[in-house]
PDB file of C-alpha atoms in Angstrom:
ATOM      1  CA  MET A 231      -0.506  27.154  -9.529  1.00 50.00           C
ATOM      2  CA  VAL A 232      -4.248  26.982  -8.786  1.00 50.00           C
ATOM      3  CA  SER A 233      -6.384  30.034  -9.402  1.00 49.00           C
ATOM      4  CA  ARG A 234      -9.725  31.369 -10.478  1.00 49.00           C
ATOM      5  CA  PRO A 235     -10.001  32.210 -14.198  1.00 46.00           C
ATOM      6  CA  LYS A 236      -8.162  35.405 -15.124  1.00 50.00           C
ATOM      7  CA  HIS A 237      -9.404  36.052 -18.634  1.00 50.00           C
ATOM      8  CA  PRO A 238     -10.390  34.080 -21.720  1.00 49.00           C
ATOM      9  CA  GLY A 239      -7.450  32.646 -23.609  1.00 52.00           C
ATOM     10  CA  ASP A 240      -5.113  32.173 -20.661  1.00 74.00           C
ATOM     11  CA  ASP A 241      -3.338  28.834 -20.276  1.00 82.00           C
ATOM     12  CA  ALA A 242      -5.250  27.760 -17.180  1.00 90.00           C
ATOM     13  CA  GLU A 243      -7.760  24.958 -17.611  1.00 92.00           C
ATOM     14  CA  PRO A 244     -10.309  23.298 -15.318  1.00 93.00           C
ATOM     15  CA  ILE A 245      -8.626  21.127 -12.689  1.00 94.00           C
ATOM     16  CA  GLY A 246     -11.215  18.398 -13.300  1.00 94.00           C
ATOM     17  CA  ILE A 247      -9.998  18.042 -16.886  1.00 94.00           C
ATOM     18  CA  VAL A 248      -6.386  17.795 -15.709  1.00 94.00           C
ATOM     19  CA  LEU A 249      -7.340  15.123 -13.166  1.00 95.00           C
ATOM     20  CA  ALA A 250      -9.234  13.206 -15.857  1.00 95.00           C
ATOM     21  CA  ARG A 251      -6.091  13.123 -18.016  1.00 95.00           C
ATOM     22  CA  LEU A 252      -4.040  11.931 -15.045  1.00 96.00           C
ATOM     23  CA  GLN A 253      -6.613   9.237 -14.326  1.00 96.00           C
ATOM     24  CA  ALA A 254      -6.506   8.039 -17.932  1.00 96.00           C
ATOM     25  CA  GLU A 255      -2.693   7.950 -17.875  1.00 96.00           C
ATOM     26  CA  LEU A 256      -2.665   5.963 -14.625  1.00 96.00           C
ATOM     27  CA  ASP A 257      -5.285   3.566 -15.997  1.00 96.00           C
ATOM     28  CA  ALA A 258      -3.095   2.971 -19.063  1.00 95.00           C
ATOM     29  CA  ILE A 259       0.010   2.441 -16.912  1.00 96.00           C
ATOM     30  CA  GLY A 260      -1.863  -0.016 -14.688  1.00 95.00           C
ATOM     31  CA  ARG A 261      -3.083  -1.985 -17.716  1.00 95.00           C
ATOM     32  CA  ARG A 262       0.484  -2.148 -19.095  1.00 95.00           C
ATOM     33  CA  VAL A 263       1.881  -3.313 -15.742  1.00 95.00           C
ATOM     34  CA  ASP A 264      -0.803  -5.994 -15.523  1.00 94.00           C
ATOM     35  CA  HIS A 265      -0.297  -7.109 -19.134  1.00 95.00           C
ATOM     36  CA  ASN A 266       3.491  -7.180 -18.852  1.00 95.00           C
ATOM     37  CA  GLN A 267       3.321  -9.153 -15.627  1.00 93.00           C
ATOM     38  CA  ALA A 268       1.078 -11.729 -17.301  1.00 93.00           C
ATOM     39  CA  VAL A 269       3.460 -12.046 -20.269  1.00 95.00           C
ATOM     40  CA  ILE A 270       6.457 -12.441 -17.981  1.00 94.00           C
ATOM     41  CA  ALA A 271       4.634 -15.008 -15.843  1.00 92.00           C
ATOM     42  CA  ARG A 272       3.657 -17.099 -18.882  1.00 93.00           C
ATOM     43  CA  SER A 273       7.260 -17.136 -20.012  1.00 94.00           C
ATOM     44  CA  THR A 274       8.898 -17.807 -16.657  1.00 94.00           C
ATOM     45  CA  TRP A 275       6.448 -19.401 -14.203  1.00 92.00           C
ATOM     46  CA  THR A 276       7.388 -22.990 -14.959  1.00 93.00           C
ATOM     47  CA  HIS A 277      11.046 -22.404 -14.202  1.00 92.00           C
ATOM     48  CA  ALA A 278      10.839 -19.781 -11.463  1.00 93.00           C
ATOM     49  CA  SER A 279       7.683 -20.417  -9.426  1.00 90.00           C
ATOM     50  CA  ALA A 280       9.640 -22.288  -6.742  1.00 93.00           C
ATOM     51  CA  ASP A 281      11.736 -19.170  -6.076  1.00 94.00           C
ATOM     52  CA  GLU A 282      10.166 -17.200  -3.201  1.00 95.00           C
ATOM     53  CA  ASP A 283      11.670 -13.912  -4.388  1.00 95.00           C
ATOM     54  CA  TYR A 284      10.185 -14.470  -7.853  1.00 94.00           C
ATOM     55  CA  VAL A 285       6.731 -15.169  -6.418  1.00 94.00           C
ATOM     56  CA  ARG A 286       6.959 -12.089  -4.172  1.00 95.00           C
ATOM     57  CA  ALA A 287       8.025  -9.959  -7.154  1.00 94.00           C
ATOM     58  CA  MET A 288       5.069 -11.240  -9.194  1.00 93.00           C
ATOM     59  CA  GLN A 289       2.701 -10.508  -6.305  1.00 94.00           C
ATOM     60  CA  ASP A 290       4.258  -7.063  -5.938  1.00 95.00           C
ATOM     61  CA  GLY A 291       3.656  -6.392  -9.641  1.00 93.00           C
ATOM     62  CA  ASP A 292       0.001  -7.326  -9.212  1.00 94.00           C
ATOM     63  CA  LEU A 293      -0.285  -5.106  -6.132  1.00 95.00           C
ATOM     64  CA  ASN A 294       1.325  -2.218  -8.027  1.00 95.00           C
ATOM     65  CA  ALA A 295      -1.270  -2.510 -10.803  1.00 94.00           C
ATOM     66  CA  GLN A 296      -4.057  -2.484  -8.192  1.00 95.00           C
ATOM     67  CA  ARG A 297      -2.576   0.517  -6.384  1.00 96.00           C
ATOM     68  CA  ILE A 298      -2.217   2.455  -9.627  1.00 97.00           C
ATOM     69  CA  ALA A 299      -5.870   1.705 -10.413  1.00 96.00           C
ATOM     70  CA  GLY A 300      -6.828   2.880  -6.917  1.00 96.00           C
ATOM     71  CA  VAL A 301      -5.024   6.207  -7.338  1.00 97.00           C
ATOM     72  CA  ALA A 302      -6.681   6.661 -10.746  1.00 96.00           C
ATOM     73  CA  GLU A 303     -10.108   6.071  -9.215  1.00 96.00           C
ATOM     74  CA  PHE A 304      -9.277   8.475  -6.364  1.00 97.00           C
ATOM     75  CA  LEU A 305      -8.394  11.205  -8.882  1.00 95.00           C
ATOM     76  CA  ARG A 306     -11.599  10.523 -10.833  1.00 94.00           C
ATOM     77  CA  ALA A 307     -13.702  10.881  -7.696  1.00 95.00           C
ATOM     78  CA  ILE A 308     -11.982  14.119  -6.682  1.00 95.00           C
ATOM     79  CA  GLY A 309     -12.346  15.508 -10.197  1.00 93.00           C
ATOM     80  CA  GLU A 310     -16.083  14.888 -10.112  1.00 92.00           C
ATOM     81  CA  THR A 311     -16.459  17.038  -6.982  1.00 93.00           C
ATOM     82  CA  LEU A 312     -14.500  20.074  -8.172  1.00 92.00           C
ATOM     83  CA  SER A 313     -16.107  23.242  -9.344  1.00 91.00           C
ATOM     84  CA  ALA A 314     -15.565  23.875 -13.047  1.00 86.00           C
ATOM     85  CA  ASP A 315     -14.315  27.395 -12.312  1.00 90.00           C
ATOM     86  CA  TRP A 316     -11.223  26.136 -10.448  1.00 92.00           C
ATOM     87  CA  ARG A 317      -8.417  26.198 -12.952  1.00 93.00           C
ATOM     88  CA  VAL A 318      -4.726  25.356 -13.086  1.00 92.00           C
ATOM     89  CA  ASP A 319      -1.875  26.143 -15.452  1.00 91.00           C
ATOM     90  CA  THR A 320       0.065  22.887 -15.963  1.00 90.00           C
ATOM     91  CA  ARG A 321       2.906  24.291 -18.096  1.00 88.00           C
ATOM     92  CA  ALA A 322       5.491  24.294 -15.293  1.00 87.00           C
ATOM     93  CA  ALA A 323       4.565  20.741 -14.302  1.00 89.00           C
ATOM     94  CA  THR A 324       4.752  19.339 -17.831  1.00 90.00           C
ATOM     95  CA  SER A 325       8.091  21.055 -18.387  1.00 88.00           C
ATOM     96  CA  GLN A 326       9.536  18.650 -15.786  1.00 90.00           C
ATOM     97  CA  ILE A 327       8.412  15.499 -17.638  1.00 90.00           C
ATOM     98  CA  ARG A 328      11.039  13.782 -19.796  1.00 90.00           C
ATOM     99  CA  LEU A 329       8.823  11.470 -21.860  1.00 91.00           C
ATOM    100  CA  ALA A 330       7.350  13.205 -24.911  1.00 90.00           C
ATOM    101  CA  GLU A 331       4.408  10.811 -25.154  1.00 90.00           C
ATOM    102  CA  GLN A 332       3.526  11.420 -21.501  1.00 91.00           C
ATOM    103  CA  ILE A 333       3.567  15.176 -22.066  1.00 89.00           C
ATOM    104  CA  ARG A 334       1.098  14.619 -24.898  1.00 88.00           C
ATOM    105  CA  SER A 335      -1.168  12.414 -22.785  1.00 89.00           C
ATOM    106  CA  ILE A 336      -1.330  14.452 -19.559  1.00 90.00           C
ATOM    107  CA  GLY A 337      -0.361  17.963 -20.667  1.00 87.00           C
ATOM    108  CA  SER A 338      -2.822  20.527 -21.887  1.00 81.00           C
ATOM    109  CA  ALA A 339      -3.535  20.762 -25.593  1.00 73.00           C
ATOM    110  CA  SER A 340      -1.066  23.664 -25.684  1.00 69.00           C
ATOM    111  CA  ALA A 341       1.725  21.664 -24.000  1.00 69.00           C
ATOM    112  CA  GLU A 342       4.877  21.872 -26.062  1.00 69.00           C
ATOM    113  CA  VAL A 343       7.168  18.905 -26.597  1.00 70.00           C
ATOM    114  CA  THR A 344      10.664  20.295 -27.023  1.00 63.00           C
ATOM    115  CA  ALA A 345      14.135  18.930 -27.658  1.00 49.00           C
ATOM    116  CA  HIS A 346      14.929  18.740 -23.943  1.00 54.00           C
ATOM    117  CA  HIS A 347      12.336  15.971 -23.632  1.00 53.00           C
ATOM    118  CA  ALA A 348      15.010  13.573 -24.807  1.00 51.00           C
ATOM    119  CA  HIS A 349      13.312  10.292 -23.998  1.00 53.00           C
ATOM    120  CA  ASP A 350      10.235   9.234 -25.859  1.00 55.00           C
ATOM    121  CA  SER A 351       8.125   6.432 -24.455  1.00 50.00           C
ATOM    122  CA  GLY A 352       9.195   4.203 -27.320  1.00 56.00           C
ATOM    123  CA  ASP A 353      12.816   4.264 -26.204  1.00 57.00           C
ATOM    124  CA  VAL A 354      14.055   1.182 -24.383  1.00 57.00           C
ATOM    125  CA  ASP A 355      17.020   1.040 -22.073  1.00 60.00           C
ATOM    126  CA  LEU A 356      18.275  -2.528 -21.901  1.00 56.00           C
ATOM    127  CA  PHE A 357      20.044  -3.499 -18.710  1.00 51.00           C
TER     128      PHE A 357
END
């Protein structure tokens, strides 16, 4: 919900600050995608580079990192144009996130990490 400030101490915060946290999270995700792709390529390129699907998947990974960076930059630019008095309460949005570490990185300082956030970002599902 977007609104003007109601009174001091409410849970709403400037939208620009929220967008800055989202930008930082997307930047971190993009760096991890790029790093992981490089690690995978070093380990597999010699054996798999002749496979067209492999090459397309590697190119897609690179494109994903670039697109994530583009969205992050878009959010930064929007955040710079917003008035500081436009505020948003992010509690409902962060309550939908399952990863505790992500709640900490994009939620407000008052965002609570509860037991229903069962998956922490350190958990790995092997397939």
